[in-house]
PDB file of C-alpha atoms and ligand atoms in Angstrom:
ATOM      1  CA  MET A   1      21.669  20.335  31.711  1.00  0.00           C
ATOM      2  CA  ILE A   2      18.386  18.590  31.207  1.00  0.00           C
ATOM      3  CA  LYS A   3      18.474  19.474  27.543  1.00  0.00           C
ATOM      4  CA  GLN A   4      21.969  18.025  27.161  1.00  0.00           C
ATOM      5  CA  GLY A   5      20.977  14.837  28.901  1.00  0.00           C
ATOM      6  CA  PHE A   6      17.999  14.568  26.621  1.00  0.00           C
ATOM      7  CA  SER A   7      19.975  14.939  23.413  1.00  0.00           C
ATOM      8  CA  LEU A   8      22.564  12.445  24.613  1.00  0.00           C
ATOM      9  CA  ALA A   9      19.809   9.982  25.287  1.00  0.00           C
ATOM     10  CA  MET A  10      18.355  10.604  21.829  1.00  0.00           C
ATOM     11  CA  LEU A  11      21.765  10.054  20.294  1.00  0.00           C
ATOM     12  CA  LEU A  12      22.022   6.710  21.993  1.00  0.00           C
ATOM     13  CA  ILE A  13      18.482   5.703  21.281  1.00  0.00           C
ATOM     14  CA  SER A  14      18.092   6.751  17.650  1.00  0.00           C
ATOM     15  CA  PRO A  15      20.188   3.934  16.104  1.00  0.00           C
ATOM     16  CA  LEU A  16      18.094   1.507  18.115  1.00  0.00           C
ATOM     17  CA  LEU A  17      14.923   3.146  16.871  1.00  0.00           C
ATOM     18  CA  LEU A  18      16.157   2.875  13.302  1.00  0.00           C
ATOM     19  CA  ALA A  19      17.047  -0.771  13.711  1.00  0.00           C
ATOM     20  CA  SER A  20      13.677  -1.648  15.171  1.00  0.00           C
ATOM     21  CA  GLN A  21      11.740   0.322  12.569  1.00  0.00           C
ATOM     22  CA  THR A  22       9.849  -2.091  10.381  1.00  0.00           C
ATOM     23  CA  ALA A  23      10.017  -1.712   6.627  1.00  0.00           C
ATOM     24  CA  GLU A  24       6.323  -0.861   6.621  1.00  0.00           C
ATOM     25  CA  GLN A  25       6.862   2.001   9.094  1.00  0.00           C
ATOM     26  CA  LEU A  26       9.790   3.210   7.039  1.00  0.00           C
ATOM     27  CA  TYR A  27       7.618   3.135   3.930  1.00  0.00           C
ATOM     28  CA  SER A  28       4.960   5.284   5.565  1.00  0.00           C
ATOM     29  CA  THR A  29       7.254   7.738   7.384  1.00  0.00           C
ATOM     30  CA  ALA A  30      10.488   8.167   5.368  1.00  0.00           C
ATOM     31  CA  GLY A  31      11.342  11.846   5.080  1.00  0.00           C
ATOM     32  CA  GLY A  32       8.366  12.720   7.304  1.00  0.00           C
ATOM     33  CA  TYR A  33       5.673  12.122   4.684  1.00  0.00           C
ATOM     34  CA  GLY A  34       6.619   8.627   3.595  1.00  0.00           C
ATOM     35  CA  CYS A  35       6.819   6.993   0.205  1.00  0.00           C
ATOM     36  CA  SER A  36       3.075   6.590   0.626  1.00  0.00           C
ATOM     37  CA  ALA A  37       2.483  10.302   0.000  1.00  0.00           C
ATOM     38  CA  CYS A  38       3.322   9.800  -3.669  1.00  0.00           C
ATOM     39  CA  HIS A  39       3.008   6.048  -4.204  1.00  0.00           C
ATOM     40  CA  GLY A  40      -0.069   5.278  -2.099  1.00  0.00           C
ATOM     41  CA  LYS A  41      -0.461   3.460   1.191  1.00  0.00           C
ATOM     42  CA  TYR A  42      -0.169   0.067  -0.528  1.00  0.00           C
ATOM     43  CA  ALA A  43       2.530   1.131  -3.069  1.00  0.00           C
ATOM     44  CA  ASN A  44      -0.196   0.743  -5.679  1.00  0.00           C
ATOM     45  CA  GLY A  45       0.086   4.314  -6.927  1.00  0.00           C
ATOM     46  CA  ALA A  46      -3.471   5.063  -5.816  1.00  0.00           C
ATOM     47  CA  GLY A  47      -3.741   7.783  -8.444  1.00  0.00           C
ATOM     48  CA  ASN A  48      -0.860   9.778  -6.935  1.00  0.00           C
ATOM     49  CA  VAL A  49       2.135  11.175  -8.833  1.00  0.00           C
ATOM     50  CA  GLY A  50       4.523   8.306  -8.115  1.00  0.00           C
ATOM     51  CA  GLY A  51       2.662   5.340  -9.582  1.00  0.00           C
ATOM     52  CA  ASN A  52       2.685   1.658  -8.669  1.00  0.00           C
ATOM     53  CA  ILE A  53       6.067   0.498  -7.324  1.00  0.00           C
ATOM     54  CA  ARG A  54       5.206  -2.964  -6.003  1.00  0.00           C
ATOM     55  CA  GLY A  55       8.052  -5.323  -6.832  1.00  0.00           C
ATOM     56  CA  ALA A  56      10.457  -2.516  -7.861  1.00  0.00           C
ATOM     57  CA  SER A  57      14.146  -3.474  -7.922  1.00  0.00           C
ATOM     58  CA  PHE A  58      16.970  -1.859  -5.948  1.00  0.00           C
ATOM     59  CA  GLU A  59      18.327  -0.515  -9.227  1.00  0.00           C
ATOM     60  CA  GLN A  60      15.000   1.094 -10.166  1.00  0.00           C
ATOM     61  CA  LEU A  61      14.938   2.715  -6.737  1.00  0.00           C
ATOM     62  CA  GLN A  62      18.487   4.065  -7.081  1.00  0.00           C
ATOM     63  CA  ILE A  63      17.676   5.513 -10.514  1.00  0.00           C
ATOM     64  CA  ALA A  64      14.509   7.120  -9.144  1.00  0.00           C
ATOM     65  CA  PHE A  65      16.461   8.672  -6.235  1.00  0.00           C
ATOM     66  CA  GLU A  66      18.914  10.120  -8.748  1.00  0.00           C
ATOM     67  CA  GLN A  67      16.496  11.228 -11.414  1.00  0.00           C
ATOM     68  CA  GLN A  68      13.224  12.149  -9.743  1.00  0.00           C
ATOM     69  CA  PRO A  69      13.582  15.711  -8.442  1.00  0.00           C
ATOM     70  CA  THR A  70      10.948  15.052  -5.779  1.00  0.00           C
ATOM     71  CA  MET A  71      12.806  11.979  -4.490  1.00  0.00           C
ATOM     72  CA  GLN A  72      16.395  13.278  -4.475  1.00  0.00           C
ATOM     73  CA  LEU A  73      16.450  14.708  -0.952  1.00  0.00           C
ATOM     74  CA  LEU A  74      14.713  11.655   0.395  1.00  0.00           C
ATOM     75  CA  GLY A  75      17.301   9.386  -1.225  1.00  0.00           C
ATOM     76  CA  LYS A  76      20.115  11.197   0.577  1.00  0.00           C
ATOM     77  CA  SER A  77      18.410  10.785   3.938  1.00  0.00           C
ATOM     78  CA  LEU A  78      18.183   6.982   3.712  1.00  0.00           C
ATOM     79  CA  SER A  79      20.965   4.473   4.307  1.00  0.00           C
ATOM     80  CA  ASP A  80      21.574   1.549   1.949  1.00  0.00           C
ATOM     81  CA  ILE A  81      20.187  -0.783   4.603  1.00  0.00           C
ATOM     82  CA  GLN A  82      16.980   1.237   4.782  1.00  0.00           C
ATOM     83  CA  LYS A  83      16.720   1.189   0.994  1.00  0.00           C
ATOM     84  CA  MET A  84      17.170  -2.575   0.993  1.00  0.00           C
ATOM     85  CA  LYS A  85      14.475  -2.898   3.647  1.00  0.00           C
ATOM     86  CA  LEU A  86      12.141  -0.852   1.456  1.00  0.00           C
ATOM     87  CA  ILE A  87      12.870  -3.038  -1.565  1.00  0.00           C
ATOM     88  CA  ALA A  88      12.199  -6.179   0.488  1.00  0.00           C
ATOM     89  CA  TYR A  89       8.888  -4.642   1.568  1.00  0.00           C
ATOM     90  CA  LEU A  90       7.919  -3.777  -2.034  1.00  0.00           C
ATOM     91  CA  ASP A  91       8.858  -7.301  -3.055  1.00  0.00           C
ATOM     92  CA  GLU A  92       6.700  -8.773  -0.308  1.00  0.00           C
ATOM     93  CA  LEU A  93       3.751  -6.670  -1.536  1.00  0.00           C
ATOM     94  CA  SER A  94       4.253  -7.972  -5.070  1.00  0.00           C
ATOM     95  CA  ASN A  95       3.667 -11.509  -3.801  1.00  0.00           C
ATOM     96  CA  SER A  96      -0.019 -10.617  -3.662  1.00  0.00           C
ATOM     97  CA  GLU A  97      -2.173  -9.896  -6.658  1.00  0.00           C
ATOM     98  CA  LEU A  98      -3.412  -6.339  -6.351  1.00  0.00           C
ATOM     99  CA  LEU A  99      -7.102  -5.677  -6.914  1.00  0.00           C
ATOM    100  CA  GLU A 100      -8.456  -2.177  -6.630  1.00  0.00           C
ATOM    101  CA  TRP A 101     -11.975  -0.956  -6.054  1.00  0.00           C
ATOM    102  CA  THR A 102     -12.904   2.715  -5.863  1.00  0.00           C
ATOM    103  CA  ILE A 103     -16.169   3.618  -4.236  1.00  0.00           C
ATOM    104  CA  ASP A 104     -17.399   6.916  -5.645  1.00  0.00           C
ATOM    105  CA  LEU A 105     -20.664   8.553  -6.647  1.00  0.00           C
ATOM    106  CA  GLU A 106     -21.163   6.280  -9.655  1.00  0.00           C
ATOM    107  CA  PRO A 107     -23.590   3.449  -8.799  1.00  0.00           C
ATOM    108  CA  GLU A 108     -21.535   1.032 -10.860  1.00  0.00           C
ATOM    109  CA  SER A 109     -21.095  -2.694 -11.122  1.00  0.00           C
ATOM    110  CA  ASN A 110     -17.500  -3.744 -11.590  1.00  0.00           C
ATOM    111  CA  GLU A 111     -16.028  -7.117 -12.265  1.00  0.00           C
ATOM    112  CA  LEU A 112     -12.421  -8.083 -11.640  1.00  0.00           C
ATOM    113  CA  GLU A 113     -10.963 -11.370 -12.749  1.00  0.00           C
ATOM    114  CA  LEU A 114      -7.998 -12.745 -10.867  1.00  0.00           C
ATOM    115  CA  THR A 115      -5.188 -13.840 -13.121  1.00  0.00           C
ATOM    116  CA  THR A 116      -2.959 -15.720 -10.686  1.00  0.00           C
ATOM    117  CA  SER A 117      -3.431 -18.089  -7.786  1.00  0.00           C
ATOM    118  CA  LYS A 118      -1.292 -15.866  -5.550  1.00  0.00           C
ATOM    119  CA  PRO A 119      -2.734 -14.467  -2.342  1.00  0.00           C
ATOM    120  CA  ALA A 120      -4.857 -11.460  -3.272  1.00  0.00           C
ATOM    121  CA  GLN A 121      -4.924  -8.004  -1.767  1.00  0.00           C
ATOM    122  CA  LEU A 122      -8.047  -6.000  -2.368  1.00  0.00           C
ATOM    123  CA  VAL A 123      -7.505  -2.286  -1.838  1.00  0.00           C
ATOM    124  CA  ILE A 124     -10.777  -0.429  -1.427  1.00  0.00           C
ATOM    125  CA  PHE A 125     -10.628   3.322  -1.807  1.00  0.00           C
ATOM    126  CA  ASN A 126     -13.569   5.289  -0.478  1.00  0.00           C
ATOM    127  CA  ALA A 127     -13.595   8.435  -2.611  1.00  0.00           C
ATOM    128  CA  LEU A 128     -16.770   9.715  -0.954  1.00  0.00           C
ATOM    129  CA  LEU A 129     -16.820  12.475   1.628  1.00  0.00           C
ATOM    130  CA  GLU A 130     -18.579  10.230   4.121  1.00  0.00           C
ATOM    131  CA  PRO A 131     -17.663   6.851   5.633  1.00  0.00           C
ATOM    132  CA  VAL A 132     -18.936   3.667   4.017  1.00  0.00           C
ATOM    133  CA  VAL A 133     -19.471   0.221   5.473  1.00  0.00           C
ATOM    134  CA  VAL A 134     -18.337  -2.781   3.447  1.00  0.00           C
ATOM    135  CA  ASP A 135     -19.319  -6.382   4.110  1.00  0.00           C
ATOM    136  CA  LEU A 136     -16.194  -8.441   3.529  1.00  0.00           C
ATOM    137  CA  SER A 137     -17.644 -11.710   4.784  1.00  0.00           C
ATOM    138  CA  PRO A 138     -17.702 -13.256   1.263  1.00  0.00           C
ATOM    139  CA  LEU A 139     -13.892 -13.005   1.450  1.00  0.00           C
ATOM    140  CA  GLY A 140     -13.705 -14.310   5.003  1.00  0.00           C
ATOM    141  CA  GLY A 141     -13.419 -10.788   6.424  1.00  0.00           C
ATOM    142  CA  PRO A 142     -15.441  -8.689   8.856  1.00  0.00           C
ATOM    143  CA  ASN A 143     -19.077  -8.151   7.911  1.00  0.00           C
ATOM    144  CA  SER A 144     -19.089  -4.440   8.599  1.00  0.00           C
ATOM    145  CA  LEU A 145     -15.799  -2.789   7.902  1.00  0.00           C
ATOM    146  CA  GLU A 146     -16.062   0.968   8.111  1.00  0.00           C
ATOM    147  CA  ILE A 147     -13.844   2.923   5.736  1.00  0.00           C
ATOM    148  CA  ALA A 148     -13.484   6.601   6.596  1.00  0.00           C
ATOM    149  CA  ALA A 149     -14.129   9.338   4.044  1.00  0.00           C
ATOM    150  CA  TYR A 150     -11.429   9.597   1.414  1.00  0.00           C
ATOM    151  CA  SER A 151      -9.308   6.772   2.717  1.00  0.00           C
ATOM    152  CA  SER A 152      -8.442   3.283   1.757  1.00  0.00           C
ATOM    153  CA  HIS A 153      -8.422  -0.075   3.442  1.00  0.00           C
ATOM    154  CA  ASP A 154      -7.113  -3.400   2.305  1.00  0.00           C
ATOM    155  CA  TRP A 155      -8.119  -7.005   2.742  1.00  0.00           C
ATOM    156  CA  GLN A 156      -5.882  -9.972   1.984  1.00  0.00           C
ATOM    157  CA  TRP A 157      -7.115 -13.453   1.338  1.00  0.00           C
ATOM    158  CA  LEU A 158      -6.256 -16.666  -0.446  1.00  0.00           C
ATOM    159  CA  PRO A 159      -8.604 -16.942  -3.424  1.00  0.00           C
ATOM    160  CA  THR A 160     -10.361 -20.180  -4.254  1.00  0.00           C
ATOM    161  CA  PRO A 161     -12.308 -20.611  -7.529  1.00  0.00           C
ATOM    162  CA  GLY A 162     -15.711 -18.979  -7.568  1.00  0.00           C
ATOM    163  CA  ASN A 163     -17.468 -15.631  -7.834  1.00  0.00           C
ATOM    164  CA  TYR A 164     -17.541 -13.281  -4.888  1.00  0.00           C
ATOM    165  CA  SER A 165     -19.775 -10.240  -4.676  1.00  0.00           C
ATOM    166  CA  LEU A 166     -19.326  -7.212  -2.474  1.00  0.00           C
ATOM    167  CA  THR A 167     -21.872  -4.436  -2.323  1.00  0.00           C
ATOM    168  CA  VAL A 168     -21.920  -0.934  -0.931  1.00  0.00           C
ATOM    169  CA  GLY A 169     -25.314   0.696  -1.422  1.00  0.00           C
ATOM    170  CA  THR A 170     -25.963   0.466  -5.151  1.00  0.00           C
ATOM    171  CA  ARG A 171     -22.371  -0.343  -6.079  1.00  0.00           C
ATOM    172  CA  ARG A 172     -21.261  -3.859  -6.645  1.00  0.00           C
ATOM    173  CA  LEU A 173     -17.893  -5.495  -7.127  1.00  0.00           C
ATOM    174  CA  THR A 174     -17.718  -9.050  -8.386  1.00  0.00           C
ATOM    175  CA  LEU A 175     -14.440 -10.878  -8.022  1.00  0.00           C
ATOM    176  CA  VAL A 176     -14.067 -13.795 -10.382  1.00  0.00           C
ATOM    177  CA  VAL A 177     -11.559 -16.482  -9.472  1.00  0.00           C
ATOM    178  CA  PRO A 178     -11.243 -18.869 -12.415  1.00  0.00           C
ATOM    179  CA  GLN A 179     -10.576 -22.604 -12.019  1.00  0.00           C
ATOM    180  CA  ASN A 180      -7.224 -22.630 -13.726  1.00  0.00           C
ATOM    181  CA  THR A 181      -4.947 -19.827 -12.705  1.00  0.00           C
ATOM    182  CA  ASN A 182      -1.247 -20.269 -12.375  1.00  0.00           C
TER     183      ASN A 182
HETATM  184  C1  HEC B   1       7.223  13.591  -3.538  1.00  0.00           C
HETATM  185  C2  HEC B   1       6.766  12.427  -4.263  1.00  0.00           C
HETATM  186  C3  HEC B   1       7.520  11.113  -4.107  1.00  0.00           C
HETATM  187  C4  HEC B   1       7.935  10.501  -2.937  1.00  0.00           C
HETATM  188  C5  HEC B   1       7.763  10.984  -1.507  1.00  0.00           C
HETATM  189  C6  HEC B   1       8.527   9.251  -3.326  1.00  0.00           C
HETATM  190  N1  HEC B   1       8.479   9.119  -4.680  1.00  0.00           N
HETATM  191 FE1  HEC B   1       9.157   7.505  -5.727  1.00  0.00          FE
HETATM  192  N2  HEC B   1       8.644   8.451  -7.484  1.00  0.00           N
HETATM  193  C7  HEC B   1       8.007   9.666  -7.578  1.00  0.00           C
HETATM  194  C8  HEC B   1       7.798   9.987  -8.987  1.00  0.00           C
HETATM  195  C9  HEC B   1       7.121  11.243  -9.532  1.00  0.00           C
HETATM  196  C10 HEC B   1       8.348   8.905  -9.711  1.00  0.00           C
HETATM  197  C11 HEC B   1       8.351   8.719 -11.227  1.00  0.00           C
HETATM  198  C12 HEC B   1       7.096   8.035 -11.643  1.00  0.00           C
HETATM  199  C13 HEC B   1       7.030   7.796 -13.121  1.00  0.00           C
HETATM  200  O1  HEC B   1       8.055   7.910 -13.805  1.00  0.00           O
HETATM  201  O2  HEC B   1       5.929   7.483 -13.597  1.00  0.00           O
HETATM  202  C14 HEC B   1       8.869   7.957  -8.735  1.00  0.00           C
HETATM  203  C15 HEC B   1       9.487   6.765  -9.067  1.00  0.00           C
HETATM  204  C16 HEC B   1       9.876   5.789  -8.150  1.00  0.00           C
HETATM  205  C17 HEC B   1      10.412   4.486  -8.498  1.00  0.00           C
HETATM  206  C18 HEC B   1      10.712   3.994  -9.901  1.00  0.00           C
HETATM  207  C19 HEC B   1       9.527   3.293 -10.492  1.00  0.00           C
HETATM  208  C20 HEC B   1       9.877   2.742 -11.859  1.00  0.00           C
HETATM  209  O3  HEC B   1       8.926   2.314 -12.524  1.00  0.00           O
HETATM  210  O4  HEC B   1      11.045   2.704 -12.241  1.00  0.00           O
HETATM  211  C21 HEC B   1      10.608   3.803  -7.337  1.00  0.00           C
HETATM  212  C22 HEC B   1      11.140   2.379  -7.184  1.00  0.00           C
HETATM  213  C23 HEC B   1      10.210   4.683  -6.241  1.00  0.00           C
HETATM  214  N3  HEC B   1       9.767   5.871  -6.782  1.00  0.00           N
HETATM  215  C24 HEC B   1      10.265   4.349  -4.913  1.00  0.00           C
HETATM  216  C25 HEC B   1      10.018   5.243  -3.866  1.00  0.00           C
HETATM  217  C26 HEC B   1      10.226   4.931  -2.468  1.00  0.00           C
HETATM  218  C27 HEC B   1      10.675   3.577  -1.926  1.00  0.00           C
HETATM  219  C28 HEC B   1       9.938   6.063  -1.770  1.00  0.00           C
HETATM  220  C29 HEC B   1      10.080   6.301  -0.285  1.00  0.00           C
HETATM  221  C30 HEC B   1      11.411   6.157   0.264  1.00  0.00           C
HETATM  222  C31 HEC B   1       9.506   7.068  -2.738  1.00  0.00           C
HETATM  223  N4  HEC B   1       9.590   6.539  -3.997  1.00  0.00           N
HETATM  224  C32 HEC B   1       9.069   8.336  -2.421  1.00  0.00           C
HETATM  225  C33 HEC B   1       7.610  10.467  -6.541  1.00  0.00           C
HETATM  226  C34 HEC B   1       7.872  10.221  -5.197  1.00  0.00           C
END
């Protein structure tokens, strides 16, 4: 009896759960593992099999669901509304300029030049097997953001012209925001 009551409740609740699911949640949980498993947490590819899909169109998504063996089952489990939500989410991500910084064993200096005046999203990937602390205050962020081993974190900000330097130990990232971007 209890079991029946439970499944009835689930039946009634699940459409509500689906409706209230944000596109971001859908992106990270679809099919159990999420689009993120293959396209990265920020749809930037992040070195995974799926590649960068920020700003992908509904048509590109439909083709991928038909033609990518690894995406076929997933495609069947999603409604058109869910697919549209995902596309809207990918579109929203493409409104920011993506900047990527990988922290690994190389004590490197990197420089990235912004090419647009869009809001920017810096995705920092900590490829080390220990946490790192990044000072994001030059970008108006927290001054000690801890990023766990082998994970990524993002920071979004509205760039204004200038040079911004972030350091982690001996590694340095300089972000260059030119005067005239469009
Ligand atoms: C098991 C791995 C996997 C999962 C999970 C996955 N994809 Fe993909 N996806 C791929 C691969 C592989 C490609 C082909 C990449 C290429 O051709 O370079 C692809 C291609 C795509 C493309 C086409 C990109 C283009 O340039 O045309 C889109 C859009 C896309 N995926 C969206 C999604 C979305 C949204 C989800 C979640 C609902 C998802 N994928 C889940 C592996 C995956």
